[in-house]
PDB file of C-alpha atoms in Angstrom:
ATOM      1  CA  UNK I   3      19.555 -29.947  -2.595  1.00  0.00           C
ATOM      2  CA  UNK I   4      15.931 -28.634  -3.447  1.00  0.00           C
ATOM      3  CA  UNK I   5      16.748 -26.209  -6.219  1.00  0.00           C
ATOM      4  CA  UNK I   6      13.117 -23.996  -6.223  1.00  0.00           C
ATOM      5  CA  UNK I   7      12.565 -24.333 -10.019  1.00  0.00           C
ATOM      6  CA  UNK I   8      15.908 -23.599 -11.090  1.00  0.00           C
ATOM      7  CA  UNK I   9      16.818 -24.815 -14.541  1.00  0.00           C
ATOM      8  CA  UNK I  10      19.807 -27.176 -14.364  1.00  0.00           C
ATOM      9  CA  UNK I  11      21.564 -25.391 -17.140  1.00  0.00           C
ATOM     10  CA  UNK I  12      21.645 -22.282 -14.523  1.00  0.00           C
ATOM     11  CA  UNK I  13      23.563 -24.756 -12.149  1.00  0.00           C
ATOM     12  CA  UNK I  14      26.980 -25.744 -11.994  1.00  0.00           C
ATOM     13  CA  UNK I  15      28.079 -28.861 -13.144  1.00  0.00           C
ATOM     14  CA  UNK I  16      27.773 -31.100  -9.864  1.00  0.00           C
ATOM     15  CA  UNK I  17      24.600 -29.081  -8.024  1.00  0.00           C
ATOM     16  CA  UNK I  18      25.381 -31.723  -5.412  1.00  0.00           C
ATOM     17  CA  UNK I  19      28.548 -29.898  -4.274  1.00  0.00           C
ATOM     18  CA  UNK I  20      26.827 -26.827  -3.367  1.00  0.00           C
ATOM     19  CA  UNK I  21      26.682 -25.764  -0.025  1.00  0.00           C
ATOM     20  CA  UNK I  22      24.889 -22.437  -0.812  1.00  0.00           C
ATOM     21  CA  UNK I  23      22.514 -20.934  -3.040  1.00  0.00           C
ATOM     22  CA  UNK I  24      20.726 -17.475  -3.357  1.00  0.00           C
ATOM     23  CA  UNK I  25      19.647 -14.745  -5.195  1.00  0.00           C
ATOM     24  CA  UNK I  26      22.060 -11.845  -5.897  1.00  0.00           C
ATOM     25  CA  UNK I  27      21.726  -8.673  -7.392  1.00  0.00           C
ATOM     26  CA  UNK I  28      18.573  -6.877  -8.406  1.00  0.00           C
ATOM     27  CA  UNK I  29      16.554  -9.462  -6.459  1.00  0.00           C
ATOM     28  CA  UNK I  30      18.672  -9.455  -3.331  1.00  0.00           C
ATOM     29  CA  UNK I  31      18.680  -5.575  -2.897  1.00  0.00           C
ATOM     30  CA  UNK I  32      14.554  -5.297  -3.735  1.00  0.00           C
ATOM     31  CA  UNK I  33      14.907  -3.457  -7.109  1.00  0.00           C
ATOM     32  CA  UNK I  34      14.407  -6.396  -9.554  1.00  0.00           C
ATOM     33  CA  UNK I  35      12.297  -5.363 -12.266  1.00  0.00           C
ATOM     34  CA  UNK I  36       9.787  -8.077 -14.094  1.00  0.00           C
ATOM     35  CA  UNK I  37      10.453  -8.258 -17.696  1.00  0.00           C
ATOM     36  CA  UNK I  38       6.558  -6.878 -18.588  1.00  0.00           C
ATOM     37  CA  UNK I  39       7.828  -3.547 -16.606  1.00  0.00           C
ATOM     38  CA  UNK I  40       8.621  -1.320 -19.702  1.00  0.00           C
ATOM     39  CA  UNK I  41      12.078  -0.407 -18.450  1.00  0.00           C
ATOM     40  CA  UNK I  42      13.237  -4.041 -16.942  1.00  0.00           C
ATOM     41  CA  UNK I  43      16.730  -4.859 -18.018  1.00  0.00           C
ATOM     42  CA  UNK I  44      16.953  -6.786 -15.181  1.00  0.00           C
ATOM     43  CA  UNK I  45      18.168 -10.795 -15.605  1.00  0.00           C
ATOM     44  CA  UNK I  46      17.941 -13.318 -12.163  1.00  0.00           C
ATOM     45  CA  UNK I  47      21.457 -13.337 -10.712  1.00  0.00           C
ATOM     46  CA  UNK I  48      22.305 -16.324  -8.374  1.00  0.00           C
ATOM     47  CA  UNK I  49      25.705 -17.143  -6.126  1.00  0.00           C
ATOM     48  CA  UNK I  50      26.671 -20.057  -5.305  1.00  0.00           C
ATOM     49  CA  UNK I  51      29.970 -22.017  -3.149  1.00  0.00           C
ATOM     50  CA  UNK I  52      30.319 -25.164  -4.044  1.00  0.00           C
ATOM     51  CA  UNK I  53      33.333 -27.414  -2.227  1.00  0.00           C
ATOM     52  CA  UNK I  54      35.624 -29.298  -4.844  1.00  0.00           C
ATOM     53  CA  UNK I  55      35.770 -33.555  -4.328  1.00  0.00           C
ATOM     54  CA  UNK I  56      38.406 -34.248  -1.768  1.00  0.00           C
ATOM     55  CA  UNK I  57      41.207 -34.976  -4.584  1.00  0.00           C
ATOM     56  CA  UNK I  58      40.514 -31.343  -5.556  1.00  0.00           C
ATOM     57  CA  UNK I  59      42.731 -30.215  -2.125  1.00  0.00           C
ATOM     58  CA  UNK I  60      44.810 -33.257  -1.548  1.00  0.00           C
ATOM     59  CA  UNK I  61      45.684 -35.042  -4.340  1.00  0.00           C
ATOM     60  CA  UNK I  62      47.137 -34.162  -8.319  1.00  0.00           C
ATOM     61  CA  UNK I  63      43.833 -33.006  -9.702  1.00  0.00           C
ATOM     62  CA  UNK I  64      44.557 -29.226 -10.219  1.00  0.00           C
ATOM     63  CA  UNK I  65      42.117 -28.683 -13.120  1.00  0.00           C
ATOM     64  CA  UNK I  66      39.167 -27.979 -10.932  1.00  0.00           C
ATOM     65  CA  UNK I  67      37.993 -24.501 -11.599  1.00  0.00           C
ATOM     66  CA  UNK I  68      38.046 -22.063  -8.930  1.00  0.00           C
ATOM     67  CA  UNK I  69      34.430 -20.867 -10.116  1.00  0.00           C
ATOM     68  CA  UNK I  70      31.784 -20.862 -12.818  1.00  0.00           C
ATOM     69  CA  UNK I  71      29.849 -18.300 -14.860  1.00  0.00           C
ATOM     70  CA  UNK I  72      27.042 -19.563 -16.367  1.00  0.00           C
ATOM     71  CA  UNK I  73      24.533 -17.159 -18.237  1.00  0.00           C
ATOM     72  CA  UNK I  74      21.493 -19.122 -19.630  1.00  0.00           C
ATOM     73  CA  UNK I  75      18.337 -17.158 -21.192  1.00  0.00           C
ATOM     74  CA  UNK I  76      17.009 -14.581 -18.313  1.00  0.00           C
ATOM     75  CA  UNK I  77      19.761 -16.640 -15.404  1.00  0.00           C
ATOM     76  CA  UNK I  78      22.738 -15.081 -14.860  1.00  0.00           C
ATOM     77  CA  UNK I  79      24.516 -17.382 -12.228  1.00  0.00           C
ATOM     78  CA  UNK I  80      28.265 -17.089 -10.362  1.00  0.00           C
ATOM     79  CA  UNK I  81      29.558 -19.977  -8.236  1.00  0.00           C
ATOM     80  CA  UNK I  82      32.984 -19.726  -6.171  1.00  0.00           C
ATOM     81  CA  UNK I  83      34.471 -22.698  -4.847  1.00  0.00           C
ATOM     82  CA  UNK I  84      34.417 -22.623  -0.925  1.00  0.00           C
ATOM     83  CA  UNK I  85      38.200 -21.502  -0.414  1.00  0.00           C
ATOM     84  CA  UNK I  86      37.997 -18.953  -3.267  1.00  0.00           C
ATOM     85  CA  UNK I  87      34.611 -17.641  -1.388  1.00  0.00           C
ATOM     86  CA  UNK I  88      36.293 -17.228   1.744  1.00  0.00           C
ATOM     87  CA  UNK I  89      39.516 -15.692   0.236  1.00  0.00           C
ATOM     88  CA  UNK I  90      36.988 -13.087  -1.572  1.00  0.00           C
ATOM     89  CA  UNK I  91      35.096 -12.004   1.524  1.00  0.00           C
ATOM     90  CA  UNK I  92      37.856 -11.423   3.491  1.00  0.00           C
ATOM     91  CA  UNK I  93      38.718  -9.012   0.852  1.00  0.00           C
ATOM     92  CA  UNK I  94      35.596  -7.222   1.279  1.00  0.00           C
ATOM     93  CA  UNK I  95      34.509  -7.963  -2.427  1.00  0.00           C
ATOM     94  CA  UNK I  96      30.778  -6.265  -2.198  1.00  0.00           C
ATOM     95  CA  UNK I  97      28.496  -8.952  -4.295  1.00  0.00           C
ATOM     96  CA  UNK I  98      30.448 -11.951  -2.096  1.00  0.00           C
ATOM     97  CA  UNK I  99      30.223 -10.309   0.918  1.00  0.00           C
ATOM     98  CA  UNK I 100      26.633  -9.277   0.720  1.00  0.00           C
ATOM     99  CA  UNK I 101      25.779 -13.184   1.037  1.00  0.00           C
ATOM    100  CA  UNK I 102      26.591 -13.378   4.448  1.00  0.00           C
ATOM    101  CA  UNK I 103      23.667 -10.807   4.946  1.00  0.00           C
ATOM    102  CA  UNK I 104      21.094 -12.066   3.128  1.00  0.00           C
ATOM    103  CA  UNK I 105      17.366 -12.335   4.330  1.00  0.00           C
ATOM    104  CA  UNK I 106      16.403 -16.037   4.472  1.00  0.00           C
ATOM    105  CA  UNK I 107      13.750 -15.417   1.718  1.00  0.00           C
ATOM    106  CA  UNK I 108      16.824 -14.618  -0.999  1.00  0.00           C
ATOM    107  CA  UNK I 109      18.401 -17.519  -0.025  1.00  0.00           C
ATOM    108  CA  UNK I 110      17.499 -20.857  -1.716  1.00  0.00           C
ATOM    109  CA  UNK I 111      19.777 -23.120  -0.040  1.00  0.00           C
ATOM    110  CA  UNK I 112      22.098 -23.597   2.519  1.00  0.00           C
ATOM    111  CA  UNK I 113      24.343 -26.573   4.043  1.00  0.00           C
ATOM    112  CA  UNK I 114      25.103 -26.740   7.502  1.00  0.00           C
ATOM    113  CA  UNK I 115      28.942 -25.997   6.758  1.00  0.00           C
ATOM    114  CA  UNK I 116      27.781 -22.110   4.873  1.00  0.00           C
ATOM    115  CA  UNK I 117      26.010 -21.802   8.696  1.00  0.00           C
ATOM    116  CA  UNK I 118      29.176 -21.956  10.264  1.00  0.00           C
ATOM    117  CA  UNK I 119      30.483 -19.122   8.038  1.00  0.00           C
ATOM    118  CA  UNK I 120      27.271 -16.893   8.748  1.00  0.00           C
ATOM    119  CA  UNK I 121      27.658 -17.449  12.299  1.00  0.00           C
ATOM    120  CA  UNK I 122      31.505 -16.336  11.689  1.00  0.00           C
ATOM    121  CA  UNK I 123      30.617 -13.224   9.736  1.00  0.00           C
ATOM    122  CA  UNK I 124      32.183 -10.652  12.186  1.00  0.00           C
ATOM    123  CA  UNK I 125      35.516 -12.122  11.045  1.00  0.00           C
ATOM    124  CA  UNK I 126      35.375 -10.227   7.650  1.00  0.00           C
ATOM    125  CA  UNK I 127      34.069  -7.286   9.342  1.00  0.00           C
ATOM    126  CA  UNK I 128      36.847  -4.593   8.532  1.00  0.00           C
ATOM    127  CA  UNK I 129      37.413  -1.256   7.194  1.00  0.00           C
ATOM    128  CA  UNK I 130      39.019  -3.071   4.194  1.00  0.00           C
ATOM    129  CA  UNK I 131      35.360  -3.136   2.820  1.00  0.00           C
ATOM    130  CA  UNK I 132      35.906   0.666   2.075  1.00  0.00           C
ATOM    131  CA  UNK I 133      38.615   0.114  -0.437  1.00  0.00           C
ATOM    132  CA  UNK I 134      36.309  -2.457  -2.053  1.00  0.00           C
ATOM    133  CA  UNK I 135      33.081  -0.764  -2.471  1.00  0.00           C
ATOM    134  CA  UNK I 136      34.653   2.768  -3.329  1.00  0.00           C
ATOM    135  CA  UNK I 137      36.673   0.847  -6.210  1.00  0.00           C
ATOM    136  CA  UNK I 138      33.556  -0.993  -7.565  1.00  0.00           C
ATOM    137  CA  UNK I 139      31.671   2.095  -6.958  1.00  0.00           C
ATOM    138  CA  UNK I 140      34.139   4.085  -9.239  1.00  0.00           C
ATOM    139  CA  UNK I 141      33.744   1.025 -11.789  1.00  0.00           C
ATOM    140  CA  UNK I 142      29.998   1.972 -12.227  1.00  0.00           C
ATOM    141  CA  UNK I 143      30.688   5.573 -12.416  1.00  0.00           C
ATOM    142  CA  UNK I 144      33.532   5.370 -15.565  1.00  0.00           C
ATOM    143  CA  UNK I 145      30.615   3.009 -17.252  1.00  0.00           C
ATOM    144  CA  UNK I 146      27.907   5.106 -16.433  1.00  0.00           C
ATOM    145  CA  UNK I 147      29.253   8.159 -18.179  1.00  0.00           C
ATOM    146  CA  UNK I 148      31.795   6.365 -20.800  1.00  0.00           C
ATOM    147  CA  UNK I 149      28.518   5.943 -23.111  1.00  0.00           C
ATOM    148  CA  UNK I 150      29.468   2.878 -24.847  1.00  0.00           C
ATOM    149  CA  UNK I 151      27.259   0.938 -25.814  1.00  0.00           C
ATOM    150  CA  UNK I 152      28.938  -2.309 -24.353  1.00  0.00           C
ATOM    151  CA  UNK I 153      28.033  -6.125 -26.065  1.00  0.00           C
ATOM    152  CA  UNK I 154      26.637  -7.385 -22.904  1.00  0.00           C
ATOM    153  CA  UNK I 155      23.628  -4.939 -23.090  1.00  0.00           C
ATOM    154  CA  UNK I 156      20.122  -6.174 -24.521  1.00  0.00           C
ATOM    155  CA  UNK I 157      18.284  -3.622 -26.580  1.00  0.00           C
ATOM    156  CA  UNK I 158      16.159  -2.318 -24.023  1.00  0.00           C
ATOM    157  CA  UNK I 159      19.394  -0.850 -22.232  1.00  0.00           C
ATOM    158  CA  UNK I 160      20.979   0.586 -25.137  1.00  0.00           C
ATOM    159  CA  UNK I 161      17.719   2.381 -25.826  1.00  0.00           C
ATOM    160  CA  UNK I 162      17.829   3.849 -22.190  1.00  0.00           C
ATOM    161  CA  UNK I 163      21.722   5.048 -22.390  1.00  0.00           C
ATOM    162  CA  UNK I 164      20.520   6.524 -25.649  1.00  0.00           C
ATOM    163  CA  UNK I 165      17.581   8.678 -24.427  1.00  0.00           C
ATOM    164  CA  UNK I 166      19.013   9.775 -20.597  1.00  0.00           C
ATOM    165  CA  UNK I 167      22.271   9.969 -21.959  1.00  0.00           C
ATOM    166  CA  UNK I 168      24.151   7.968 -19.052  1.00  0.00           C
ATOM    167  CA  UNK I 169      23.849   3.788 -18.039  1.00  0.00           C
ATOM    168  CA  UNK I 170      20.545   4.754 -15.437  1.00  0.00           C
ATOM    169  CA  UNK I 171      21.382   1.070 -14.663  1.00  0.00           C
ATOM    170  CA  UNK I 172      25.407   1.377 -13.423  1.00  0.00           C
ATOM    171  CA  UNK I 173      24.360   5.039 -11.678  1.00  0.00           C
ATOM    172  CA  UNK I 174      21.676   2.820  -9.394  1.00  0.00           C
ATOM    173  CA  UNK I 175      24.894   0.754  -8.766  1.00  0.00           C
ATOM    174  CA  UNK I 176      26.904   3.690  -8.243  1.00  0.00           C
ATOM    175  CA  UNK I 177      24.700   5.001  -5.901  1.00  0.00           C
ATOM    176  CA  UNK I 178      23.750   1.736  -3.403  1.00  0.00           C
ATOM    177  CA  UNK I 179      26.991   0.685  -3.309  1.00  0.00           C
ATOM    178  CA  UNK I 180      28.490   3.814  -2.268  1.00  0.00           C
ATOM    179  CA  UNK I 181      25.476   3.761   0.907  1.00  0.00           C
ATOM    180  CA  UNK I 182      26.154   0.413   1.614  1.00  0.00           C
ATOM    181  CA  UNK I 183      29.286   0.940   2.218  1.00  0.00           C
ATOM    182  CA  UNK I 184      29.254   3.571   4.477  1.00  0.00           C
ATOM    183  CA  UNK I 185      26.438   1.967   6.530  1.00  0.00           C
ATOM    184  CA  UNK I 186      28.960  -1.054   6.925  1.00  0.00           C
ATOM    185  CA  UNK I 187      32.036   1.618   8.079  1.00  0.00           C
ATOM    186  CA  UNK I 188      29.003   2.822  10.932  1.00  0.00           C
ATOM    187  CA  UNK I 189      27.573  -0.128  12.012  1.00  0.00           C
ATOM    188  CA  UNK I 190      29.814  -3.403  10.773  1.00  0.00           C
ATOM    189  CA  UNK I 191      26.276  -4.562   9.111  1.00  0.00           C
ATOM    190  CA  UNK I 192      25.297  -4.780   5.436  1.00  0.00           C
ATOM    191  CA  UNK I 193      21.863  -3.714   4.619  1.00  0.00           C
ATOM    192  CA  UNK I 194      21.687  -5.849   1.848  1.00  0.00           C
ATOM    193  CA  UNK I 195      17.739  -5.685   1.038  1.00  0.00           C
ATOM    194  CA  UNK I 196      16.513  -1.840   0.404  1.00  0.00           C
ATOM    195  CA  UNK I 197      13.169  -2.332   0.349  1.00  0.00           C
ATOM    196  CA  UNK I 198      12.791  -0.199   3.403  1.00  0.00           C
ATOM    197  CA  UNK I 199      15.729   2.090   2.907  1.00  0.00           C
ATOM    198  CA  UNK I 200      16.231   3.853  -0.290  1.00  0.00           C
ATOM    199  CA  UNK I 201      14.540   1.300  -2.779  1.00  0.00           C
ATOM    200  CA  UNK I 202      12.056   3.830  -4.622  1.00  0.00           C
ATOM    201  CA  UNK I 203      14.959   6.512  -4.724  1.00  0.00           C
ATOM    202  CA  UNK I 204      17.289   3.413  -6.630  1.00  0.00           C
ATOM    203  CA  UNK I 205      14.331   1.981  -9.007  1.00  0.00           C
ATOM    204  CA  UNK I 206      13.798   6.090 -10.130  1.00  0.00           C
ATOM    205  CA  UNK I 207      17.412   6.096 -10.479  1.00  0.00           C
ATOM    206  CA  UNK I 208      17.400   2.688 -12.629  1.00  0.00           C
ATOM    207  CA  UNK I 209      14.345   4.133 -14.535  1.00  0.00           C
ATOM    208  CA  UNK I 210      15.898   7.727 -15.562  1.00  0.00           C
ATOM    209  CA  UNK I 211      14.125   9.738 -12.660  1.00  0.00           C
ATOM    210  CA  UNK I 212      17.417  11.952 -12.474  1.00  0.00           C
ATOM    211  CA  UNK I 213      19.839  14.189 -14.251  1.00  0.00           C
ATOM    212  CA  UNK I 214      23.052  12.660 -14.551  1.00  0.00           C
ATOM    213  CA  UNK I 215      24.620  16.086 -12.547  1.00  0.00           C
ATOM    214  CA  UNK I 216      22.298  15.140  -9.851  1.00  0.00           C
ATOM    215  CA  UNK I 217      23.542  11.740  -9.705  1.00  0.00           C
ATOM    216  CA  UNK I 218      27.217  13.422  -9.726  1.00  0.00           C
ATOM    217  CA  UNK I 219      26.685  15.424  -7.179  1.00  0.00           C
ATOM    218  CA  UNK I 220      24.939  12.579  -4.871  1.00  0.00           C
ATOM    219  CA  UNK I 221      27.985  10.466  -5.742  1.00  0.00           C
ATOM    220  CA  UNK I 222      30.768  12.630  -4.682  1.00  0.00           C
ATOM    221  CA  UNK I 223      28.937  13.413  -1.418  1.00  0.00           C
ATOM    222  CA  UNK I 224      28.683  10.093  -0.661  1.00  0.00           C
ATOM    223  CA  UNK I 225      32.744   9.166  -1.604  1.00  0.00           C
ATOM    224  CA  UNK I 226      33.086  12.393   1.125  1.00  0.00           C
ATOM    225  CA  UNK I 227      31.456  10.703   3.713  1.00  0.00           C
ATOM    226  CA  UNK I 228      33.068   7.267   3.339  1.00  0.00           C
ATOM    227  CA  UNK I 229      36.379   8.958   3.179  1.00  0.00           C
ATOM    228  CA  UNK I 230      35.329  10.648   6.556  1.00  0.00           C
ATOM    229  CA  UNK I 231      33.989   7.613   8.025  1.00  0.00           C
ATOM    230  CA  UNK I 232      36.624   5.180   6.867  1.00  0.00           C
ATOM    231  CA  UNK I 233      39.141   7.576   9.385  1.00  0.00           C
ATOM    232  CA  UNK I 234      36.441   7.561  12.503  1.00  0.00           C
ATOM    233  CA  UNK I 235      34.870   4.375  12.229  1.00  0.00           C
ATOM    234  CA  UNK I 236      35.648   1.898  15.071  1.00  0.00           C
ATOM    235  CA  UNK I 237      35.598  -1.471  13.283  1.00  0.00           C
ATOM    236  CA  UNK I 238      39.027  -3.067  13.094  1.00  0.00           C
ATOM    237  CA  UNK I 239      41.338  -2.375  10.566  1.00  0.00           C
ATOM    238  CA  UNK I 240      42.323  -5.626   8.971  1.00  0.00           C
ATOM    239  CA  UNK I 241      40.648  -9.223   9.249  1.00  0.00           C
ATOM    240  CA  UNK I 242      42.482 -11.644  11.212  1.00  0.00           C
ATOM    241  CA  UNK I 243      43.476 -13.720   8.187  1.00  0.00           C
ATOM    242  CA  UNK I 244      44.877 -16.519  10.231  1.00  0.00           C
ATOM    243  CA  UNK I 245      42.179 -16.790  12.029  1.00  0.00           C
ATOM    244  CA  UNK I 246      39.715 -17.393   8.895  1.00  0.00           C
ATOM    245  CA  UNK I 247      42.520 -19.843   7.370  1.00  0.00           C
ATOM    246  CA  UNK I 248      41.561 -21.239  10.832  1.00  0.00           C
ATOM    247  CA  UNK I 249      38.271 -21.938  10.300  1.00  0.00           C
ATOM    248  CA  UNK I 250      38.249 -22.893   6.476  1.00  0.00           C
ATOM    249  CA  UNK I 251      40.644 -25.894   7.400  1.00  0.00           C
ATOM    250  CA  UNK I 252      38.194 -26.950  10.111  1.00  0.00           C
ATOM    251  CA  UNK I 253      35.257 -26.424   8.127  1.00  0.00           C
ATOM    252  CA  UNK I 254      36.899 -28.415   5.090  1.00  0.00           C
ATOM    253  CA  UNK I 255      38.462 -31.349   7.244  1.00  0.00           C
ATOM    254  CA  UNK I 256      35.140 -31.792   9.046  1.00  0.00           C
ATOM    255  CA  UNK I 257      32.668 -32.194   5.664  1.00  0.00           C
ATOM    256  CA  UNK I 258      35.024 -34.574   4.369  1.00  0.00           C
ATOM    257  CA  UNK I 259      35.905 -36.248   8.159  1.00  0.00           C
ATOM    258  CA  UNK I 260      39.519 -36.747   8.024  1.00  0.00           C
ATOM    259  CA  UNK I 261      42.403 -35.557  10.564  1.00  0.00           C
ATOM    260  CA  UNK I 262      42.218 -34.091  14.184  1.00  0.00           C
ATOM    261  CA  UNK I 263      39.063 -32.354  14.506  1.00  0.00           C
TER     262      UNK I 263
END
């Protein structure tokens, strides 16, 4: 696996068993702020799936972890294993799901076997997506307006939930994930990138640019329109679970060749 420059200590512990690799977060959705900016709070957030060795699914060992969180200096890095992956984007979880959309330039590696579940990505199209971005959605907005100053914060945050009076960070959030959403209940697409959608309107968001009854008031619009969309759109329901079961097992028998393919 060719890792682009980054540091082992911002990989899991066998990079090996990766079978994909990419940016997440700020970079992914074209808001990532350099650290000379004077507001950046912004770290470099990877995903990862990584499949277990083979006596991880059919033998005793059941120590394996199911993922990893690694935070090292400015690398803030997440890594599913494959079945926990799959299990998470058929349950429309928005920062999992949003891999499956990536541009090819956030994406730092891929195997053959993560193909096969890009190529499969209308299988977790559903309108269970809703439920999952309105719920994160209504995560950011309790943290935006809670105003505590939480331990994961660096100083350059704390400052800006001090002077705007509101986490400018969590109403960005707040604010993409609700439009993301709703664009997936139209279309069955996730515009994962925003460069060319609402990226200047986010980054003035991130930075302050807006009252926090403005960013109210945007908000509940937008939970107005999913609610209406979620009842007209004409994507399916439900995944077909069985069907992605389906192709897991295929996918997992044929990287490590055994059984009836």
């Amino acid at each position: 696996m060719k890792r682009k420059k980054i540091p082992i200590k911002a990989l899991p512990p066998n990079p090996n068993s990766l079978i994909f690799l990419a940016y997440r977060g700020s970079k992914s959705f074209g808001t990532y702020q350099k650290p000379t900016e004077p507001n950046s709070t912004d770290d470099i957030d990877l995903i990862g799936c990584y499949v277990n060795p083979i006596n991880g699914y059919f033998g005793f060992n059941k120590t394996i972890p199911e993922h990893y969180a690694i935070m090292s200096g400015k690398w803030d890095c997440v890594y599913y294993e494959f079945r926990k992956m799959i299990a998470l984007l058929a349950k429309g979880n928005p920062n999992v799901l949003a891999s499956l959309w990536l541009p090819d330039r956030h994406i730092i590696y891929k195997h053959p076997m993560w193909d096969q579940i890009i190529g499969h990505k209308k299988l977790f199209v559903s309108k269970n997506v809703y439920s999952a971005f309105s719920g994160y959605a209504n995560d950011q907005l309790k943290k935006m307006t809670h105003l505590a100053l939480e331990g994961y914060m660096g100083p350059k945050r704390r400052e800006l939930v001090k002077k705007y009076g509101y986490d400018t960070k969590n109403a960005a959030h707040l604010i993409r994930l609700l439009r993301m959403g709703n664009e997936f209940l139209q279309t069955g697409e996730l515009q994962v990138d925003r460069t060319n959608i609402d990226r200047d309107q986010l980054l003035a968001i991130k930075n302050g640019g807006s009252p926090l009854g403005n960013i109210k008031t945007l908000a509940n619009r937008l939970f107005k329109i999913g609610r209406n969309l979620k009842r007209s759109s004409k994507i399916k329901n439900e995944c077909d679970i069985k069907t992605i079961e389906n192709l897991m097992i295929f996918l997992l028998m044929k990287h490590f060749q055994v059984g009836d393919m």
